[in-house]
Tab-separated table of C-alpha atoms and ligand atoms in Angstrom:
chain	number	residue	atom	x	y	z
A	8	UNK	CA	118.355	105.637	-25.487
A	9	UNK	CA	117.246	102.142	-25.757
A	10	UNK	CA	117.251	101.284	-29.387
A	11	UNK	CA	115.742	97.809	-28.794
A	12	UNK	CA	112.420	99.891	-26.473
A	13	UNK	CA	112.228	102.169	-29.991
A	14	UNK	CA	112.559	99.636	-32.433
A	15	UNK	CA	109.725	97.140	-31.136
A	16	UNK	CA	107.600	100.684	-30.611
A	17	UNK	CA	108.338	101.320	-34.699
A	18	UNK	CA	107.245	97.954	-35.703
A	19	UNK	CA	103.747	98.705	-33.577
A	20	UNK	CA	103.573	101.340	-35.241
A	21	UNK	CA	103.933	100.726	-38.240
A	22	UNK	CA	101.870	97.455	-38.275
A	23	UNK	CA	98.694	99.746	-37.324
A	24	UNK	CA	99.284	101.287	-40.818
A	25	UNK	CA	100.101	99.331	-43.651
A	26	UNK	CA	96.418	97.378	-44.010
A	27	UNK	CA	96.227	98.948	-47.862
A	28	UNK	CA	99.379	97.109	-48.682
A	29	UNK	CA	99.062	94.238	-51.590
A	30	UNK	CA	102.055	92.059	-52.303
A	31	UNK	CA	103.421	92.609	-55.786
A	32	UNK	CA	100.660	90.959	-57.835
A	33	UNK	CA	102.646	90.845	-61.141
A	34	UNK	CA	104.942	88.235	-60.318
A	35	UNK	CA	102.836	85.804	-58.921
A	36	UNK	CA	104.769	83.721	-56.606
A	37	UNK	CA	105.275	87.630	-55.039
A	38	UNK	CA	101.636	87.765	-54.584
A	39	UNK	CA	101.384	84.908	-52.172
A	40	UNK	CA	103.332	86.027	-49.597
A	41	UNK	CA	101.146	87.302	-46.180
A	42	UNK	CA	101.196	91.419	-46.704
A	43	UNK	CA	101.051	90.994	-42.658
A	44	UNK	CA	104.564	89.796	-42.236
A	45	UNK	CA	106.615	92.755	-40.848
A	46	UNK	CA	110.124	92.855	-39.164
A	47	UNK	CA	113.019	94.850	-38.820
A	48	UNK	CA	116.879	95.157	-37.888
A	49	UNK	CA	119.538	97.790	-36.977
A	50	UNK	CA	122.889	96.515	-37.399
A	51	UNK	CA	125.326	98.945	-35.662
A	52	UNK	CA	129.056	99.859	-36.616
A	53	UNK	CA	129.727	99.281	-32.887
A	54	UNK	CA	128.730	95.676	-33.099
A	55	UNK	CA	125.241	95.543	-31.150
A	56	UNK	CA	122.334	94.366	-33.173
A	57	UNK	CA	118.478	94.848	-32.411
A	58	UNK	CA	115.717	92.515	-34.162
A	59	UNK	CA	111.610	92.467	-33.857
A	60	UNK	CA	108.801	91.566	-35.657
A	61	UNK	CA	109.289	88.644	-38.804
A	62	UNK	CA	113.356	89.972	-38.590
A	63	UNK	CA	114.276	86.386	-39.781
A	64	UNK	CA	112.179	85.441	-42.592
A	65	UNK	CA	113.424	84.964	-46.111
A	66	UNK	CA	112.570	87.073	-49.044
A	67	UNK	CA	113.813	88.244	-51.905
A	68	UNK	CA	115.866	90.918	-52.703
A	69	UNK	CA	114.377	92.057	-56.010
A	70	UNK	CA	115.434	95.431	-57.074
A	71	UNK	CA	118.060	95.972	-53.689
A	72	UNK	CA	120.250	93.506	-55.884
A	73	UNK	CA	120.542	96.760	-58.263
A	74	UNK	CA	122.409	98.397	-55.570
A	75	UNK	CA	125.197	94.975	-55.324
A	76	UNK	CA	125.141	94.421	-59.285
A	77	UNK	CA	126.350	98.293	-59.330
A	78	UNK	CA	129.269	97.669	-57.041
A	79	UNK	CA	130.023	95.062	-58.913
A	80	UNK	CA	130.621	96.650	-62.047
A	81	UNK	CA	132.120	99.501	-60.377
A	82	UNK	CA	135.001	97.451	-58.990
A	83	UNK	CA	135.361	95.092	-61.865
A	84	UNK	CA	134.860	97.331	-64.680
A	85	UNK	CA	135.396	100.839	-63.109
A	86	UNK	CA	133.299	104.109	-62.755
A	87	UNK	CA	134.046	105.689	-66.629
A	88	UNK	CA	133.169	102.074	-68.367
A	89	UNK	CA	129.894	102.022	-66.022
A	90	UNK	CA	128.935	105.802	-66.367
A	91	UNK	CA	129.456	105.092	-70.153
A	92	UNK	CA	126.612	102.484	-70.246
A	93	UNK	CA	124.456	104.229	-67.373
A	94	UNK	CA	123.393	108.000	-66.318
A	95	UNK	CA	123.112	108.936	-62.428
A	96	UNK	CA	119.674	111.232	-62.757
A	97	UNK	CA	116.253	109.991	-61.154
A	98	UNK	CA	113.866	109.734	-63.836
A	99	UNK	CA	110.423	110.677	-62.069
A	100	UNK	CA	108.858	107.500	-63.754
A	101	UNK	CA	108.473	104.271	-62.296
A	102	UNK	CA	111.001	101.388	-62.163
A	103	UNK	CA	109.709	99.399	-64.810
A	104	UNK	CA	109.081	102.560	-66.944
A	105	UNK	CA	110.014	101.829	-70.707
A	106	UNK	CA	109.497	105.561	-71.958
A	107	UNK	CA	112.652	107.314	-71.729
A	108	UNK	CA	114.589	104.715	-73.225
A	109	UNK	CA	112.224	105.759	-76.477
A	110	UNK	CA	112.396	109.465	-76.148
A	111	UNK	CA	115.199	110.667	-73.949
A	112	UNK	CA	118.589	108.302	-74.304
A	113	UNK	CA	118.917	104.475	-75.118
A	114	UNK	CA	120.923	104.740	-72.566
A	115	UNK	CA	119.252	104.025	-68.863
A	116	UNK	CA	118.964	107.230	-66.794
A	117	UNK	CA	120.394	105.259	-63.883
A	118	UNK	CA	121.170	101.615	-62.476
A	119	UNK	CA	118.458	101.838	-59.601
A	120	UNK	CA	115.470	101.280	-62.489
A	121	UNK	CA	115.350	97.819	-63.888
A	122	UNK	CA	116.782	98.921	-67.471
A	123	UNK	CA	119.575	100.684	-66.001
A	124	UNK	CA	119.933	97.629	-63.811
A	125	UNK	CA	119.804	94.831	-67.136
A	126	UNK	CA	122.198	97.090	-68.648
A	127	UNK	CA	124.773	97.208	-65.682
A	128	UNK	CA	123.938	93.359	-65.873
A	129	UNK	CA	124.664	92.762	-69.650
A	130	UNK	CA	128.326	94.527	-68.428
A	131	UNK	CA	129.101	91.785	-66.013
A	132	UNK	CA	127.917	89.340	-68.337
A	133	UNK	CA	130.010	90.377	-71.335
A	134	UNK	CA	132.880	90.771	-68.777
A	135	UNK	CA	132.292	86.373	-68.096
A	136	UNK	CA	130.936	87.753	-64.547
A	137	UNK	CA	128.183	84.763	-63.675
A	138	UNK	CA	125.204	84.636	-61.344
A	139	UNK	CA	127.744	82.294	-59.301
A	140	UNK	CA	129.917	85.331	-58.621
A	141	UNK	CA	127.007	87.525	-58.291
A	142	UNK	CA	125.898	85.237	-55.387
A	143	UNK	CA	129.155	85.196	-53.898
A	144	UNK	CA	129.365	88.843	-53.373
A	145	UNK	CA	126.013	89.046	-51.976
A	146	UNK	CA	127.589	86.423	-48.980
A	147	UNK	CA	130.223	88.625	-48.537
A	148	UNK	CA	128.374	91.666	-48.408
A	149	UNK	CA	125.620	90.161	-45.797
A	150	UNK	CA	128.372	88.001	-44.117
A	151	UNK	CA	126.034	84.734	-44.606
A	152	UNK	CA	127.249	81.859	-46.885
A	153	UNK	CA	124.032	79.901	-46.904
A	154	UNK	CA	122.171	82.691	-48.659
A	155	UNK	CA	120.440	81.343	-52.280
A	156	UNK	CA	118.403	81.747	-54.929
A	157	UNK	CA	114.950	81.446	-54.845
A	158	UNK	CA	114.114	78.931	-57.365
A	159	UNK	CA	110.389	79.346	-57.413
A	160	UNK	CA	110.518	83.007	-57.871
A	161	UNK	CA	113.596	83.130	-60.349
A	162	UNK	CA	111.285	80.943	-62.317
A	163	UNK	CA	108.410	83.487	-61.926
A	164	UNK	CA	109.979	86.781	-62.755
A	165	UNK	CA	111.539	84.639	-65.907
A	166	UNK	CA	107.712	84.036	-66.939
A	167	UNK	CA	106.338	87.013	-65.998
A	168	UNK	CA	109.080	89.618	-67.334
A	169	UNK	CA	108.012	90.211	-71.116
A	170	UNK	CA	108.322	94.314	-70.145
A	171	UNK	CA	111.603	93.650	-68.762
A	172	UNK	CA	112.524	91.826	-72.077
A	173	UNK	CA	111.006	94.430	-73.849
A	174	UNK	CA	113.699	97.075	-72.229
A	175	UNK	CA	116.291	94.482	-73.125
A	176	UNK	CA	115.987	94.002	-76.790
A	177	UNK	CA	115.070	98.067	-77.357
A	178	UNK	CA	118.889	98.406	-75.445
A	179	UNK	CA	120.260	95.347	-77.897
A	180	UNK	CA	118.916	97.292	-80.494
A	181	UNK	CA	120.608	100.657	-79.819
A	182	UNK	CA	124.098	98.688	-78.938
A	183	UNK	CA	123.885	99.661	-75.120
A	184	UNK	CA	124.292	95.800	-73.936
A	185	UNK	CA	127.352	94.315	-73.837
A	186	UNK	CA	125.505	90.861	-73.989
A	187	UNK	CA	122.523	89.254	-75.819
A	188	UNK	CA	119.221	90.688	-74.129
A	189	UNK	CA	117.952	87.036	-72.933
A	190	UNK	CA	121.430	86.665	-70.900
A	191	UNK	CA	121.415	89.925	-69.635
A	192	UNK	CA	117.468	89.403	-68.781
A	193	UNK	CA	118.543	86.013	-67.075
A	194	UNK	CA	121.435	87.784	-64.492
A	195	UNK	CA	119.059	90.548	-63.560
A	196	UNK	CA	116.002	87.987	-62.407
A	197	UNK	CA	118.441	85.574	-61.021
A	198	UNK	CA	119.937	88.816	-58.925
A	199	UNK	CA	116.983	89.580	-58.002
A	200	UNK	CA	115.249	86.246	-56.967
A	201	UNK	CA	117.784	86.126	-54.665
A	202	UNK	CA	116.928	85.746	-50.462
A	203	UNK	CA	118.003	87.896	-47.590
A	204	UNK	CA	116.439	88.222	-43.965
A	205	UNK	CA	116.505	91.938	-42.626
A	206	UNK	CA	119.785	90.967	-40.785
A	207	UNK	CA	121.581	89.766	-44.351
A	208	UNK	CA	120.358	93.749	-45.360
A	209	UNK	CA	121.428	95.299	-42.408
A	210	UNK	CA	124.565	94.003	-42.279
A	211	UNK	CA	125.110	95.141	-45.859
A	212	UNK	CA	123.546	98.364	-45.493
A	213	UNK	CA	126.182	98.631	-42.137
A	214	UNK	CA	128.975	97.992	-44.792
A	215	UNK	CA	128.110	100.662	-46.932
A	216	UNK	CA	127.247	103.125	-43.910
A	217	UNK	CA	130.947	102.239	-43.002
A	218	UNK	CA	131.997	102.764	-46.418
A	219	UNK	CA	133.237	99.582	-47.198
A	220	UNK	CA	135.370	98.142	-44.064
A	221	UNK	CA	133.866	95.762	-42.412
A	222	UNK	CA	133.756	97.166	-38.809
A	223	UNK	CA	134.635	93.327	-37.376
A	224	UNK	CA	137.514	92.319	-38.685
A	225	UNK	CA	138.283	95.997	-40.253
A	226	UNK	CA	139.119	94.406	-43.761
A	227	UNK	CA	138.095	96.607	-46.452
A	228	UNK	CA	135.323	94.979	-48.373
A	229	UNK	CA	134.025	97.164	-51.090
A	230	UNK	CA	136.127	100.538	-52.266
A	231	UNK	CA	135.199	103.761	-50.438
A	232	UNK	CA	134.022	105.660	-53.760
A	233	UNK	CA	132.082	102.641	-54.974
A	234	UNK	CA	130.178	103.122	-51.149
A	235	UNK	CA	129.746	106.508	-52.225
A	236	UNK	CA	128.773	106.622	-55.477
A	237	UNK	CA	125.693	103.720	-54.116
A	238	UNK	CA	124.609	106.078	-51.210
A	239	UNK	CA	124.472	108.734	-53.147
A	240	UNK	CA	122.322	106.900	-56.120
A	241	UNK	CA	120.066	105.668	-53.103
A	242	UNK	CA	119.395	109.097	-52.243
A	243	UNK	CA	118.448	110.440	-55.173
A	244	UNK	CA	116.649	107.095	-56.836
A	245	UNK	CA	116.527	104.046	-54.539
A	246	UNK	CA	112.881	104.207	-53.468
A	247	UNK	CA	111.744	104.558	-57.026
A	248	UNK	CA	109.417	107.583	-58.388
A	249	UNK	CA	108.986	108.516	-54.161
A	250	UNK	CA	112.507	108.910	-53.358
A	251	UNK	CA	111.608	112.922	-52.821
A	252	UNK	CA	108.955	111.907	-50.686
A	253	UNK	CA	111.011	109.434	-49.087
A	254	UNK	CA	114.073	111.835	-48.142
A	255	UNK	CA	112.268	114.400	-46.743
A	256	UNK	CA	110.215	112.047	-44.494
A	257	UNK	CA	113.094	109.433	-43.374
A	258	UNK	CA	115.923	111.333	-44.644
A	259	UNK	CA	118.412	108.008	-44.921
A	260	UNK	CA	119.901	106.760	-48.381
A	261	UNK	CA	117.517	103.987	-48.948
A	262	UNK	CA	116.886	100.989	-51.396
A	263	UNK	CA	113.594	99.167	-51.890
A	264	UNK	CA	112.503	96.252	-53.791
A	265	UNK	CA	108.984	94.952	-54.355
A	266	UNK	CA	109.488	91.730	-52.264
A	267	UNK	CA	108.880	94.159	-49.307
A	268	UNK	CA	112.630	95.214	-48.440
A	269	UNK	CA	113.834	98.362	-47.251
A	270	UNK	CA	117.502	98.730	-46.351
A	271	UNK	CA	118.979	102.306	-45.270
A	272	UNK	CA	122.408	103.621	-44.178
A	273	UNK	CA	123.295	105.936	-41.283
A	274	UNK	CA	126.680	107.321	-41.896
A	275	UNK	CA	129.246	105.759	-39.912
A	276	UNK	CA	126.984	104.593	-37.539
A	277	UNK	CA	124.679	101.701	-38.622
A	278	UNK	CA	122.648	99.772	-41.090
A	279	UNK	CA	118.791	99.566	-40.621
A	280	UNK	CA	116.726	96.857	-42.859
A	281	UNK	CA	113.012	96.800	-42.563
A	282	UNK	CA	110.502	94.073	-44.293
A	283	UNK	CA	106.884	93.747	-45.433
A	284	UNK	CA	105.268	92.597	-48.126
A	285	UNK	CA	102.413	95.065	-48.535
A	286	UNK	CA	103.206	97.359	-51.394
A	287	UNK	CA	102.220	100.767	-51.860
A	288	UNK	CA	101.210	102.240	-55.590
A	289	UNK	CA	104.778	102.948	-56.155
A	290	UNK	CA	106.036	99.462	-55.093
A	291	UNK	CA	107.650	100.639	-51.863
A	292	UNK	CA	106.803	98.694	-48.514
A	293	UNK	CA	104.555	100.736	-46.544
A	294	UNK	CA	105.265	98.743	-43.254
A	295	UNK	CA	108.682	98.545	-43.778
A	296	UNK	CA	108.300	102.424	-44.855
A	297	UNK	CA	106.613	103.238	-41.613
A	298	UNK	CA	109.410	101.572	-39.026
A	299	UNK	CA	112.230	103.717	-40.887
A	300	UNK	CA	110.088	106.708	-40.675
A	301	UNK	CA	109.392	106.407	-37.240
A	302	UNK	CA	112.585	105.467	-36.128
A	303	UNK	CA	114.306	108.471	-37.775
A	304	UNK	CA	112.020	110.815	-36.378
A	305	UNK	CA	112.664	109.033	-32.939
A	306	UNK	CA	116.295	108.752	-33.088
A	307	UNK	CA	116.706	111.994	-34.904
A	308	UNK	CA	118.336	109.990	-37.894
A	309	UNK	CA	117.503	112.591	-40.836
A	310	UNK	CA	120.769	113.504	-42.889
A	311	UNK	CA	119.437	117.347	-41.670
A	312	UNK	CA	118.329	116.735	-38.197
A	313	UNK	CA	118.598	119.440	-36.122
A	314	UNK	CA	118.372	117.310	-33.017
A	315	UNK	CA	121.686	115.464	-31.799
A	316	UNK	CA	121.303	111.846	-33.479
A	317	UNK	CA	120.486	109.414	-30.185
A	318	UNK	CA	122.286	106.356	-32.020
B	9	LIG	N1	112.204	91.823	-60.391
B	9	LIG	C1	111.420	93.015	-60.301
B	9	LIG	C2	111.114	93.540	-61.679
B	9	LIG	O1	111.919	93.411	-62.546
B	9	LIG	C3	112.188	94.007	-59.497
B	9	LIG	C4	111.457	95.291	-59.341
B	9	LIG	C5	111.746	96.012	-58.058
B	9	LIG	O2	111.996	95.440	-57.001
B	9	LIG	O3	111.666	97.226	-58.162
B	9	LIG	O4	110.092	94.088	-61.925
């Protein structure tokens, strides 16, 4: 099969049907970016790597950092301390949804929505983790050391995050954080502020599809159960209130983040990383949604596929 034919085909595809996307409007430096831009990578286990489209521009991770601040806690802090603070069931609401922390637990339902995500971030923060060693694992994860913050954006998501805030100081409250809400607010926008390429996310998403050696150098990177434990969460909650929809259609574990990202696993064989800024109502790409839906139908990469998987 040639991956590099299938993967140009997906981004044609997909960029005939993603003209109702609108760049996240409620952070505004998010809203200027071109809802046009689309690109994509597949970063395989057996070193070959195929690009297209806008592969190589820069944006920002937003809520994809939830999956690297939960592997950090994981390994610093362990699974019980982390599972303590944080529950592993989808919610059904959206990812900025404040309700259940009212009516259900103070405690997040899981680290995938952004209060489970400033909790897990108030737990490196009380631990004297900083957004220095935060950035530091996202090199080693992507294997780039001139990734960075995004300055403007950090400074955006810091103005425009009063509902985030608001999840923060309800947690303070009820003695979930481990850290005063502004600090733990302040790790979780600098996380996510931070900027990747679809290469920096498919060679992370290759990591965790190789659960946690790095197929190069075959150095173990990141502890087998943490990989599981984050492939598993991206199942069941990594594309927000449409990660149903999302499994039965692509049928990867998946993360997305309202700067356009997509990143997806396929077990022991590759990491796939798709970009666009055009959002759909439940902040998911829908360009980058399209090239992972058509390449999995392609390529037969659905966790249930019948067909033989052609990658
Ligand atoms: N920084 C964004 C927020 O807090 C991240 C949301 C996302 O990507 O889902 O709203």
């Amino acid at each position: 099969m040639d991956i590099q034919n299938v993967l140009n085909d997906a981004v044609k595809y997909a960029a005939e049907r993603m003209e109702d996307g609108k760049s996240a409007a409620y952070i505004p430096e998010l809203a200027k970016e071109d809802p046009r831009r689309l690109g994509a990578c597949i970063s395989m286990v057996d070193g070959r790597s195929f690009t297209a489209g806008d592969w190589d521009h820069d944006f920002t991770m937003q809520s994809i950092s939830k999956t690297i601040t939960l592997i950090m806690a994981l390994e610093k802090l362990g699974e019980e301390y982390v599972f303590s603070k944080v529950g592993v069931e989808p919610t059904g609401d959206s990812f900025n949804s404040i309700v259940k922390l009212e009516t259900r637990t103070p405690h997040p339902l899981n680290p995938m929505i952004n209060a489970g995500a400033i909790a897990i971030s108030s737990c490196l923060t009380g631990a004297g983790y900083s957004f220095e060693d935060y950035l530091n694992t996202v090199r080693q994860l992507c294997g780039r050391s001139t990734i960075t913050l995004n300055e403007n954006v950090y400074l955006s998501e810091q103005k425009a995050g009063n509902r985030n805030r608001a999840m923060a100081y309800l947690m303070e409250n009820d003695n979930v954080l481990d850290c005063a809400a502004e600090e733990a607010c302040d790790l979780y926008f600098k996380a996510c502020s931070v900027n990747v390429n679809t290469r920096d996310l498919a060679r992370y998403a290759r990591l965790l599809a190789n659960n946690g050696t790095d197929p190069e150098t075959g150095r173990r990177i990141i502890d087998s159960r943490m990989t599981c434990i984050v492939k598993t969460l991206m199942i069941t909650c990594g594309m927000y209130d449409a990660s149903g929809y999302f499994a039965l259609n692509v049928g990867l574990p998946a993360k997305s983040g309202v700067g356009g990202g997509i990143m997806a696993t396929l077990e022991k064989k590759a990491g796939l990383a798709a970009y666009s800024p055009g959002l759909d109502a439940k902040g998911n790409s829908i360009g980058a949604y399209y090239v992972l839906q058509y390449l999995s139908e392609k390529l037969s990469l659905h966790y249930f596929s019948a067909e033989e998987c052609l990658i």
